[in-house]
Coordinates of C-alpha atoms in Angstrom, one line a residue:
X1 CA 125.2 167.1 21.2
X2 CA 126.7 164.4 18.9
X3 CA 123.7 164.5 16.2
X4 CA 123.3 161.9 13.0
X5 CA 124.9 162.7 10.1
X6 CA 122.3 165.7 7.4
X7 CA 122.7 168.0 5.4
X8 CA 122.3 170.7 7.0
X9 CA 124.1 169.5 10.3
X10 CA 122.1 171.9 12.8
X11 CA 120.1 171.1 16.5
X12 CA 117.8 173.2 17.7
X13 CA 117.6 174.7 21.2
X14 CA 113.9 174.5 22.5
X15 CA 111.4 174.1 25.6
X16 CA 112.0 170.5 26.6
X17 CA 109.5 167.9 25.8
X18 CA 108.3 170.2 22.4
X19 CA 108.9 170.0 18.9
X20 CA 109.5 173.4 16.6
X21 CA 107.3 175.1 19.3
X22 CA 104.0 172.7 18.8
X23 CA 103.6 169.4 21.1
X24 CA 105.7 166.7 20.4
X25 CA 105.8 165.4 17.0
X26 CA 106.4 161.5 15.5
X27 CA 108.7 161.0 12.8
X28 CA 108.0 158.4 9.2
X29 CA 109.6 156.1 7.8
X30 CA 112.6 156.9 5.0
X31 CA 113.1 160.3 6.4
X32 CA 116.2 159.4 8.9
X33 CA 119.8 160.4 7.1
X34 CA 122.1 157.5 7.2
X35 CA 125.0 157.6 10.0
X36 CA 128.6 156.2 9.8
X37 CA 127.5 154.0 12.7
X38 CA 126.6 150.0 11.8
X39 CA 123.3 148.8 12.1
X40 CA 121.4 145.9 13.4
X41 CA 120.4 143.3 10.7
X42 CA 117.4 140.8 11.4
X43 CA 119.0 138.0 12.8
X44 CA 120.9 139.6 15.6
X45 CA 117.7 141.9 16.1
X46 CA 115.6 138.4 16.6
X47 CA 117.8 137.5 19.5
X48 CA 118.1 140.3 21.0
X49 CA 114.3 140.4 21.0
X50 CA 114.8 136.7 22.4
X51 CA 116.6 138.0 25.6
X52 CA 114.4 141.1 26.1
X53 CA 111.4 138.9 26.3
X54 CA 112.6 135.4 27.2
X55 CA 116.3 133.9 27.1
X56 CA 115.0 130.8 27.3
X57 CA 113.2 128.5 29.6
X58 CA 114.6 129.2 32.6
X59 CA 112.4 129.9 35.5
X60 CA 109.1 128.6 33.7
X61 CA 109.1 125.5 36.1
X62 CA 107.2 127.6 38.9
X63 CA 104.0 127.0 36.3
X64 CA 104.1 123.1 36.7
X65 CA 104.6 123.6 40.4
X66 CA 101.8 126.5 40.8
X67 CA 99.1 124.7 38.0
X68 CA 100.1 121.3 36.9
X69 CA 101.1 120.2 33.6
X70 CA 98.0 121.1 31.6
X71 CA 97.5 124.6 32.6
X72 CA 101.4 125.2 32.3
X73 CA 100.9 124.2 28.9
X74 CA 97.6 125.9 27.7
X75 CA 99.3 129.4 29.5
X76 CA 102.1 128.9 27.1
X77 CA 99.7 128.0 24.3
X78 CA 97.0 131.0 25.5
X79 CA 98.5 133.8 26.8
X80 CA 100.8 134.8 23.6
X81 CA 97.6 135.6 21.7
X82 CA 96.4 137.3 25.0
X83 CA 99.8 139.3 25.5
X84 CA 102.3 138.8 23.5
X85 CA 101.2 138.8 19.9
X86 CA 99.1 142.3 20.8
X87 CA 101.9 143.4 22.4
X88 CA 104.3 142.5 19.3
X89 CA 101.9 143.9 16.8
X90 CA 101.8 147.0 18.3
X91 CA 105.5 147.5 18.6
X92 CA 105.3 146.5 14.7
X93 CA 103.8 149.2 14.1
X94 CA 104.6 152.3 16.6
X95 CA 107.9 151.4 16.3
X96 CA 108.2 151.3 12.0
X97 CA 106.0 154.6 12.2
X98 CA 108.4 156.3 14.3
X99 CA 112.4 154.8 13.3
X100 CA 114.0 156.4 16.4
X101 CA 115.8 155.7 19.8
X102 CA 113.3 157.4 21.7
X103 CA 110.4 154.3 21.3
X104 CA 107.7 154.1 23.3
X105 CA 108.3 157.7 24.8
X106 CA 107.9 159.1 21.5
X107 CA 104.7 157.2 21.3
X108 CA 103.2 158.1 24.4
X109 CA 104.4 162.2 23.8
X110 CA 102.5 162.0 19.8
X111 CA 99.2 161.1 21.4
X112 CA 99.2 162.3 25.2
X113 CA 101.6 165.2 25.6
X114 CA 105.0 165.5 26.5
X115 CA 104.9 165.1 30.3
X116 CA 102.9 161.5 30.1
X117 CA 105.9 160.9 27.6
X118 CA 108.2 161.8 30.0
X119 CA 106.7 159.4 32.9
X120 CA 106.6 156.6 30.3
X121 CA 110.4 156.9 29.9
X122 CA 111.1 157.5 34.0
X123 CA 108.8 154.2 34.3
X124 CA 110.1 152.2 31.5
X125 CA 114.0 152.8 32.3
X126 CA 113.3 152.4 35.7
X127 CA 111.6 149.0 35.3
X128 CA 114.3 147.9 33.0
X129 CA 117.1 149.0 35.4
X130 CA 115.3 146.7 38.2
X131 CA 115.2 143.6 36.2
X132 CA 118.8 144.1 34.6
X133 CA 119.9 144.3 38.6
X134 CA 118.4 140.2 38.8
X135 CA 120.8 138.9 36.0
X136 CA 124.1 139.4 37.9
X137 CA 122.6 137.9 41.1
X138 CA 121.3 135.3 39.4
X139 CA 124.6 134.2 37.6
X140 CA 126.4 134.3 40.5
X141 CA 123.3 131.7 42.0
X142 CA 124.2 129.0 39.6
X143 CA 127.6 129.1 40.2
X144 CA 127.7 129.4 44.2
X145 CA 127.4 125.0 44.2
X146 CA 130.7 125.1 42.4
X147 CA 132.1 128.4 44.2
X148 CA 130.4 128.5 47.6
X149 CA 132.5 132.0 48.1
X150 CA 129.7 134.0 45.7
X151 CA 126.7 132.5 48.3
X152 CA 127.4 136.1 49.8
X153 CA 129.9 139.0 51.7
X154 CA 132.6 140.9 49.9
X155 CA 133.6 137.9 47.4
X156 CA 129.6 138.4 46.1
X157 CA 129.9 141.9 46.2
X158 CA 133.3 142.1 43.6
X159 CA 131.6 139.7 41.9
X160 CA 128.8 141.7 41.3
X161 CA 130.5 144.8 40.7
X162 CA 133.2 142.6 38.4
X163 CA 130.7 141.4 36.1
X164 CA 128.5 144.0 35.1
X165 CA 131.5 146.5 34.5
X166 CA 132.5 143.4 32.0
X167 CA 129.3 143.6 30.4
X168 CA 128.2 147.1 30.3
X169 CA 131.9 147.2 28.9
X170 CA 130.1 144.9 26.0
X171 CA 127.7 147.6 25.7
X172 CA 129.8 150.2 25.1
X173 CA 131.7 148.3 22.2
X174 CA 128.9 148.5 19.9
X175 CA 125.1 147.3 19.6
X176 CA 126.2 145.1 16.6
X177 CA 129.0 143.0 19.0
X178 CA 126.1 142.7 21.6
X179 CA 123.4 141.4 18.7
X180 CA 126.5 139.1 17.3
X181 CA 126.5 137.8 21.3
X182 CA 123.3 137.3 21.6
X183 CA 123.2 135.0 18.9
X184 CA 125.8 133.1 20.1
X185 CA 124.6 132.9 23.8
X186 CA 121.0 132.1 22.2
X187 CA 122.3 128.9 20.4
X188 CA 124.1 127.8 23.3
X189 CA 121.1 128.2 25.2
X190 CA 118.7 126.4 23.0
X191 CA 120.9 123.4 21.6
X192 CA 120.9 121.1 25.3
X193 CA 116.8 121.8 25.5
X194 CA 116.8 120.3 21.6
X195 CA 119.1 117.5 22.8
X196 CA 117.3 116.5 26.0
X197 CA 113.7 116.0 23.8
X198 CA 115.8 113.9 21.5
X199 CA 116.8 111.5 24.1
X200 CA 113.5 112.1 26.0
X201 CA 111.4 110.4 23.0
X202 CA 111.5 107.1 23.9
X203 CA 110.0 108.0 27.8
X204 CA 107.3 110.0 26.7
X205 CA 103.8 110.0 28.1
X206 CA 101.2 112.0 26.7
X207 CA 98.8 111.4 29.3
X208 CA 101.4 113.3 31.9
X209 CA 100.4 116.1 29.7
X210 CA 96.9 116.1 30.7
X211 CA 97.3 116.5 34.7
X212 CA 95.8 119.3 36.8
X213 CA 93.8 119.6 39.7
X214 CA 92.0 122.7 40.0
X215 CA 91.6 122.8 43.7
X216 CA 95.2 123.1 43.7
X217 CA 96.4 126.2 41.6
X218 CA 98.4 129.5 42.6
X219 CA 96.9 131.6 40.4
X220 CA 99.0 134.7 42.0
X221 CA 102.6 132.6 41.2
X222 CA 100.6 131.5 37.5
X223 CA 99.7 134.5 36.3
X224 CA 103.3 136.1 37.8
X225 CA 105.3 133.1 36.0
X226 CA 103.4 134.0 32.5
X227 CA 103.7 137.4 32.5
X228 CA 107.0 137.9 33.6
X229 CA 108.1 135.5 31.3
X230 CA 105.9 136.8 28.1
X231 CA 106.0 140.6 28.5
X232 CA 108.7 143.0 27.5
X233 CA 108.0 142.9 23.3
X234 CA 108.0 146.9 23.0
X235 CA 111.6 146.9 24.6
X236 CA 113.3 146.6 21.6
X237 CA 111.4 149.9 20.0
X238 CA 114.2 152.1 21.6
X239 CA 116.8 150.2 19.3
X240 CA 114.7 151.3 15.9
X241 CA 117.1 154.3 15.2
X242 CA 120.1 151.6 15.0
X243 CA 118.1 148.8 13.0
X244 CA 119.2 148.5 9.3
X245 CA 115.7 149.2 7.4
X246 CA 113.6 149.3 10.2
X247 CA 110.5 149.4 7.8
X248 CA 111.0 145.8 7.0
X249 CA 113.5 144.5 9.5
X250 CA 111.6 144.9 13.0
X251 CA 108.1 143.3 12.0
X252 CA 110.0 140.3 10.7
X253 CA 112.3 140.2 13.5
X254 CA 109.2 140.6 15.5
X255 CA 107.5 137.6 14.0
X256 CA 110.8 134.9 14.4
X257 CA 110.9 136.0 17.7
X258 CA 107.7 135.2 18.7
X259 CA 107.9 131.7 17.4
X260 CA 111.5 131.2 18.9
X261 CA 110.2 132.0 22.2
X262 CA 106.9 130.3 22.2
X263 CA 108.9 126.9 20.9
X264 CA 111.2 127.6 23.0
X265 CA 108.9 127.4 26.3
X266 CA 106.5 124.7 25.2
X267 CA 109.2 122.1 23.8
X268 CA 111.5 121.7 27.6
X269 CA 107.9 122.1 29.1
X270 CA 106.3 119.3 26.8
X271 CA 109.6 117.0 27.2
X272 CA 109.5 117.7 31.2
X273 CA 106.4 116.8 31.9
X274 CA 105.8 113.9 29.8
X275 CA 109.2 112.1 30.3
X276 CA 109.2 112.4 34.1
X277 CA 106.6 111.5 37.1
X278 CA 104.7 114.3 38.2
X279 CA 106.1 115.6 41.7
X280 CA 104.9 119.4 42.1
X281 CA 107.3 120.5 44.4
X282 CA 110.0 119.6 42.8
X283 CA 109.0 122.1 39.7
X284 CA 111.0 125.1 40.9
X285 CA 113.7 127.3 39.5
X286 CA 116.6 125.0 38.5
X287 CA 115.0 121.5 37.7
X288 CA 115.2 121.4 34.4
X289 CA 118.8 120.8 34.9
X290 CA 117.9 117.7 37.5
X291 CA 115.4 116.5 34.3
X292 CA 118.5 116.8 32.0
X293 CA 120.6 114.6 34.3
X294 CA 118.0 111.8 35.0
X295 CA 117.2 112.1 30.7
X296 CA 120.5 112.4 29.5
X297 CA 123.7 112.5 32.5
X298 CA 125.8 114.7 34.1
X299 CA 127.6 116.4 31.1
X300 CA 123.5 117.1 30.0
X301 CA 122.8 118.7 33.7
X302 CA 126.3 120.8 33.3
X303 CA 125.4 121.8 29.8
X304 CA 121.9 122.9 30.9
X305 CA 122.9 124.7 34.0
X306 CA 126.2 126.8 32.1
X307 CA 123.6 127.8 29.6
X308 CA 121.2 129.1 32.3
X309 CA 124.2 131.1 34.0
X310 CA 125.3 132.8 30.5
X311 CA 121.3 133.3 29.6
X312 CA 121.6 135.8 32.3
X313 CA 124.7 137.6 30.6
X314 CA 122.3 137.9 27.6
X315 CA 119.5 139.3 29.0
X316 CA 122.1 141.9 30.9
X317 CA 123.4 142.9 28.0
X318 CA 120.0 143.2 25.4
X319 CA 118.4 145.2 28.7
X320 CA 121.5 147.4 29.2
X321 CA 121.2 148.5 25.2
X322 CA 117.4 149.1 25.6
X323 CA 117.8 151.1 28.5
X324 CA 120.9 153.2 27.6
X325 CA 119.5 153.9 23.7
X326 CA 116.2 155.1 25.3
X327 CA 118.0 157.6 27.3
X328 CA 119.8 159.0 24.5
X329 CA 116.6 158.8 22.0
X330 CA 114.4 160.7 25.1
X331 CA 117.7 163.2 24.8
X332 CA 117.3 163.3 21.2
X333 CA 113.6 164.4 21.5
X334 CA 114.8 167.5 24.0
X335 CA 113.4 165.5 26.9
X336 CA 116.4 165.2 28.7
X337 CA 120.1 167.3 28.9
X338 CA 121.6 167.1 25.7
X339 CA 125.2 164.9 27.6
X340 CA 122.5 161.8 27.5
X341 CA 123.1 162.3 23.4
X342 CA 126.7 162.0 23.8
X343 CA 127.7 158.8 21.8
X344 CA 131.4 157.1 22.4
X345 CA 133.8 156.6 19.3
X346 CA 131.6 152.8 18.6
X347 CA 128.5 155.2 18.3
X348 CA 127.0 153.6 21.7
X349 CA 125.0 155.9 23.9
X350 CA 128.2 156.7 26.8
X351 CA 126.0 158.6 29.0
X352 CA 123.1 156.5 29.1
X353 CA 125.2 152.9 29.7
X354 CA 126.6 154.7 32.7
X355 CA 123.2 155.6 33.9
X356 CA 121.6 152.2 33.1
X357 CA 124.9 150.9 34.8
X358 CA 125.1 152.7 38.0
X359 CA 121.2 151.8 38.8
X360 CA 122.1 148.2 38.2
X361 CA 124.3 148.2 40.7
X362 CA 122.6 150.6 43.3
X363 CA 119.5 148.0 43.2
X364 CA 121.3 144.9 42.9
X365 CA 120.5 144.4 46.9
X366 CA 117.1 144.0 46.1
X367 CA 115.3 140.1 46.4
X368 CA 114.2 138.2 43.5
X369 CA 110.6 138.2 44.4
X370 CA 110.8 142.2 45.2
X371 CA 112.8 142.6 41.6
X372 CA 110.2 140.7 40.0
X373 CA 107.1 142.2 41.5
X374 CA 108.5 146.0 41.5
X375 CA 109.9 145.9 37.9
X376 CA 105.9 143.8 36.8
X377 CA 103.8 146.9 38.8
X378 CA 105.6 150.0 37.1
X379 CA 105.7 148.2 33.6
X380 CA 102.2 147.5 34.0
X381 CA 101.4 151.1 34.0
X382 CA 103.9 151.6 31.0
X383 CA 101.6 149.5 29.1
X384 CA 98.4 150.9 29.5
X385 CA 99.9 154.2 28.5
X386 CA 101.0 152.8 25.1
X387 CA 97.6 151.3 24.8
X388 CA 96.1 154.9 25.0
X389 CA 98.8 156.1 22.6
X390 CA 98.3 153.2 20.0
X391 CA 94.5 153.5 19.8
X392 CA 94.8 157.3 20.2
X393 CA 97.1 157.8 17.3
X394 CA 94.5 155.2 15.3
X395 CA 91.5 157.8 15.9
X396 CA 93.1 161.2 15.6
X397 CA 96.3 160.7 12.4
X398 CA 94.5 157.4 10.7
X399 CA 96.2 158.9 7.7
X400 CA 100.0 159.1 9.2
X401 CA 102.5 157.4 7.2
X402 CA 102.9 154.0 8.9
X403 CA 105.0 151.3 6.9
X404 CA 103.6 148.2 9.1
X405 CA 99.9 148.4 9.8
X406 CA 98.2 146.4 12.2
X407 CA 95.9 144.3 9.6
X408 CA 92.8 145.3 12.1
X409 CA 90.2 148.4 11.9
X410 CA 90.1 150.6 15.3
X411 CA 87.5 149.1 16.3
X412 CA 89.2 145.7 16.1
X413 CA 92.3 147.3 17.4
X414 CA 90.0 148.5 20.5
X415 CA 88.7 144.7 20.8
X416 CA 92.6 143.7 20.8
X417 CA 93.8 145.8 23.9
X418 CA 91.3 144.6 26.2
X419 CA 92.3 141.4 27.0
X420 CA 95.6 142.5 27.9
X421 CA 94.5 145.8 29.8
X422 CA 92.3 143.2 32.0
X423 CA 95.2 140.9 32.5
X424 CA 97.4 144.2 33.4
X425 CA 94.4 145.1 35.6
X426 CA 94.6 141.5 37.8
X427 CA 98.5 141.4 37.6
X428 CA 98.3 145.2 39.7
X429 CA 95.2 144.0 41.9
X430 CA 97.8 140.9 43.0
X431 CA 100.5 143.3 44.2
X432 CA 101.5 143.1 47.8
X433 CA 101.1 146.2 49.8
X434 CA 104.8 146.9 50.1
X435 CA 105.3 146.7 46.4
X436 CA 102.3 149.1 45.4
X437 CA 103.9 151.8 47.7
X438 CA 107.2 151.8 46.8
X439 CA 106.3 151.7 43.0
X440 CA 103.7 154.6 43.4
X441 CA 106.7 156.6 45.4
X442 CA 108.8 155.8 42.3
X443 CA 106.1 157.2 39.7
X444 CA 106.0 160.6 42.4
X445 CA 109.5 161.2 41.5
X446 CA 108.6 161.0 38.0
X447 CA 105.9 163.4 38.3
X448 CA 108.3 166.0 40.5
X449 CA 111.5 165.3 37.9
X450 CA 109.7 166.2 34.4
X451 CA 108.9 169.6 36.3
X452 CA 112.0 170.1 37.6
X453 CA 114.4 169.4 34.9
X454 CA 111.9 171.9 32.8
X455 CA 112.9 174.4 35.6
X456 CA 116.7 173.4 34.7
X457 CA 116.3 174.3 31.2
X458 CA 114.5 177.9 31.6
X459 CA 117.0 178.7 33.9
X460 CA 119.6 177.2 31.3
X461 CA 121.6 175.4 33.6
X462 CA 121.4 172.5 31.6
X463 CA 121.2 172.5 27.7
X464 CA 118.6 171.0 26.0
X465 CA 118.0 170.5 22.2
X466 CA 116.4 168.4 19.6
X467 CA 118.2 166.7 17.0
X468 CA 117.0 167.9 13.7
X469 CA 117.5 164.0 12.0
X470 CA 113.7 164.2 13.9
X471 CA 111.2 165.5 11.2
X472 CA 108.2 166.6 11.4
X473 CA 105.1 163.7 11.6
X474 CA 102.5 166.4 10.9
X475 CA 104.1 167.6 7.9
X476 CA 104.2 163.7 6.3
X477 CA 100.7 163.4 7.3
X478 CA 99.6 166.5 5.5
X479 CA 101.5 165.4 2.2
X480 CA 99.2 161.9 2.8
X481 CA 96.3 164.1 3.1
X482 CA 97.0 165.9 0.0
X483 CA 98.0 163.4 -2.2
X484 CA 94.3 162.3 -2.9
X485 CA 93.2 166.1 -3.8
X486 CA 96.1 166.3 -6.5
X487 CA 94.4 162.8 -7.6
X488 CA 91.4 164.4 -7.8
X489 CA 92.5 167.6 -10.0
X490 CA 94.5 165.5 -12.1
X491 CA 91.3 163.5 -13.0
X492 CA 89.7 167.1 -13.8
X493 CA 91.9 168.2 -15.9

C-alpha cells in the first residue's frame, strides 16, 4: 500500500474495520504528515462543492411547473436552512475533526462501529456511482437536436463509453486539474444566467413572483426537485486528506458555496418568472434556454444550452473524485483490500477511479426518474446515519479536538437534525414500490459484503492494513482531558 509520507514510514496489518486492536478511531487536526502530492486550495474546493451539490440551475424548472412561482421561490429561500446549511455545518465540522479521505465512513465507524461504517461507505459510493451514471446521458441529451445519431443505438453507446473514459481520464490526472476545471466550467456556467437578468430588467414583474395556486401542487415532484437539487454537502468530506489546511479551508469553502448555489438558483428562477407569462407546463427540464432566446436571442439560447451540456462534465468529474478518494480513504482505514490505496504517479486514487468508472458505465442504462429516485432512497439512509454519528460523537467525546465547532450546544444541535431527519422521513415515504425494493436489495449486499470481505482477510487472501498517517483520536482527546488537571497543579504549586 502506497502510504503518505512519516517518519517512521510503517502500515500496520490488522482485523478490518479496527484500529490498533480497539474500534475504529477518528483522527485531529495538525497531526497528518505533509505528502509530495498538491493540494486543493479554497477556490477550486468551492466549486467543486458547487458541482457536488448544484452545477447550476439546470433542472430547477420542474419547481415552477409542479408549485408555481411563489413556492419555487420560498423552497429555494426555505429549504437551505432546512437542509442545506445543517447539512453544511455538519460536514464543517466532522470533516475538520477528522482531515482524511475516508469522510463520512470514518464518522459513522468513531460513533457506531465499524460495520455501520462500512454500510455508510457501500451506500454512499453506490449512490454517488448512480447519479455520476445521469451526467453522460444527459450530455449526450442536449446535444441529440444538433446530432440526432446520440438519440440512441451504438452511436449512443460509444458515446457513452467515449466520454466518461475522457473524463475519468481527467480524474486520474490529478484532483488539482479537476478543481482548476471546475472553476472554469463554473464561470461558463454562471456568466449567461448573469447576462439574461441584465437584459431581463426592463421586463420585470414582481407580481409574477407572487403566483400559486395551492389546489394545484405536486408536492411528490416539489419536494424531489429541492432535494435533489440541495442535498449532497457532506460529499466533499472524502476530499479532506487532499485539501491544503483543511482546518480553515473546508468551512470557508463551505460557506462561498452555499451562497454561490443559493444565488445561483434564486437569480434564473427570479428573472424567469418575472420577465415571462406564467405557462406551467412549459417549466420543464430545458426552458431556461427557450427564456434565454425570447430575453436575449439565439446566440443567448446556444450559450445557455452549451453551458448546461458541460455542467454535466462538471458534476462527472467532482462525483468521480468523491467517489474514487472515498474508496481509497475506506482502504486507508483497513476497511477495504489494501490495492484500493494504490495511488497513480499524479497521487490520484487508480483503483478506486476504475471502480467508480466501471459502475458508471454498468448503470448508465438506467432512466432519469429511476437514477434520481434510487440514488435520493439510499442517500437518505446515509444521512440519517451521519445524524446519529454527529450528535453521538457530541454526547460521548464533547472534549475531542475539533477545529470548526458547530456554534450550537447538543441540545441545539439535537433541535437542528430534526427538520432534516423529517424531510428525509417524507422523501423515503414518497418512494415508489419498485425503487424501495431494489434500494433495500442494494443495502442486503452491503450487509453480506462487510462479512464477507472480513472472511477474505482472516483467511488472508486479500491484504488489509491501516495506514499509520491515521492517529489515534482517543489519545488527542485524553491530552484535551488532561490539559485542565496540569492547569490545576500548576495553580497549586
Amino acid at each position: 500500500m502506497k502510504l503518505r509520507k512519516t517518519g517512521s514510514n510503517r502500515d500496520y496489518s490488522v482485523p478490518m474495520g479496527e484500529y490498533g486492536g480497539t474500534q475504529f478511531q477518528g483522527i485531529g487536526e495538525g497531526t497528518l504528515k505533509a505528502d509530495s502530492f498538491r493540494k486543493v486550495s479554497v477556490i477550486p474546493l468551492v466549486f467543486l462543492i458547487f458541482y457536488e451539490v448544484s452545477g447550476g440551475p439546470f433542472g430547477i424548472e420542474d419547481s415552477v411547473q409542479a408549485a408555481g412561482p411563489l413556492l419555487a421561490i420560498l423552497g429555494f429561500l426555505i429549504f437551505p436552512f432546512i437542509w442545506s446549511i445543517p447539512e453544511a455545518l455538519i460536514t464543517a465540522e466532522m470533516g475538520t475533526m477528522f482531515p482524511e479521505n475516508s469522510g463520512y465512513v470514518v464518522w459513522v465507524s468513531s460513533a457506531l462501529g465499524p460495520f455501520l461504517g462500512f454500510q455508510q461507505g457501500w451506500m454512499k459510493w453506490l449512490s454517488g456511482v448512480i447519479d455520476n451514471a445521469l451526467y453522460p446521458v444527459l450530455f449526450l441529451d442536449y446535444l441529440k437536436s444538433g446530432v440526432p445519431a446520440f438519440g440512441g443505438g451504438l452511436p449512443r453507446t460509444l458515446a457513452v463509453l467515449i466520454l466518461t473514459v475522457a473524463l475519468t481520464y481527467m480524474n486520474y490526472r490529478g484532483l488539482t486539474i479537476v478543481g482548476w476545471v471546475a472553476v472554469f466550467l463554473g464561470v461558463f456556467s454562471i456568466l449567461p444566467f448573469i447576462f439574461m437578468g441584465l437584459v431581463a430588467i426592463p421586463k420585470l414583474r414582481p407580481s409574477r413572483w407572487l403566483m400559486v395556486d395551492m389546489h394545484n401542487v405536486d408536492w411528490n415532484l416539489y419536494l424531489n426537485t429541492l432535494f435533489w437539487n440541495l442535498n449532497y454537502w457532506d460529499s466533499i468530506s472524502t476530499l479532506a486528506g487532499e485539501v491544503d489546511n483543511p482546518r480553515r479551508t473546508l468551512p470557508k469553502a463551505l460557506l462561498y458555496a452555499l451562497i454561490l448555489v443559493v444565488v445561483g438558483y434564486l437569480y434564473p428562477l427570479l428573472t424567469g418568472t418575472g420577465a415571462i407569462p406564467l405557462d406551467r407546463e412549459l417549466w420543464t427540464d430545458g426552458y431556461f434556454s427557450d427564456i434565454a432566446k425570447i430575453l436575449g436571442g439565439v446566440w443567448l439560447r446556444w450559450w445557455i444550452q452549451g453551458a448546461s451540456a458541460l455542467s454535466n462534465m462538471g458534476m462527472f468529474i467532482a462525483e468521480m473524485s468523491s467517489d474514487s478518494y472515498q474508496l481509497l480513504g475506506m482502504s486507508e482505514r483497513g476497511m477495504l483490500p489494501e490495492f484500493f490505496s494504490k495511488r497513480s504517479r499524479y497521487g490520484t486514487p487508480l483503483v478506486g477511479i476504475l471502480f467508480s468508472a466501471s459502475g458508471v458505465i454498468l448503470l448508465s442504462w438506467m432512466s432519469f426518474q429511476e437514477i434520481v429516485a434510487a440514488e435520493n432512497f439510499l442517500y437518505c439512509f446515509g444521512m440519517i446515519l451521519e445524524f446519529v454519528a454527529f450528535i453521538k460523537l457530541r454526547i460521548e467525546r464533547p472534549t475531542a479536538p475539533r477545529p470548526y465547532r458547530v456554534p450550537l450546544e447538543t441540545v441545539g444541535c439535537i433541535l437542528m437534525v430534526i427538520p432534516p431527519t423529517v424531510l428525509i422521513c417524507v422523501v423515503l415515504a414518497l418512494a415508489s414500490f419498485k425503487v424501495m425494493i431494489v434500494s433495500l436489495v442494494a443495502m442486503l449486499i452491503g450487509f453480506v459484503l462487510q462479512p464477507c470481505l472480513m472472511y477474505m482477510e482472516k483467511r488472508r487472501w486479500l491484504r488489509f492494513s491501516i495506514s499509520s498517517d491515521l492517529p489515534d483520536f482517543r489519545s488527542a482527546e485524553r491530552e484535551n482531558d488532561a490539559e485542565p488537571l496540569m492547569d490545576q497543579s500548576s495553580i497549586v504549586c
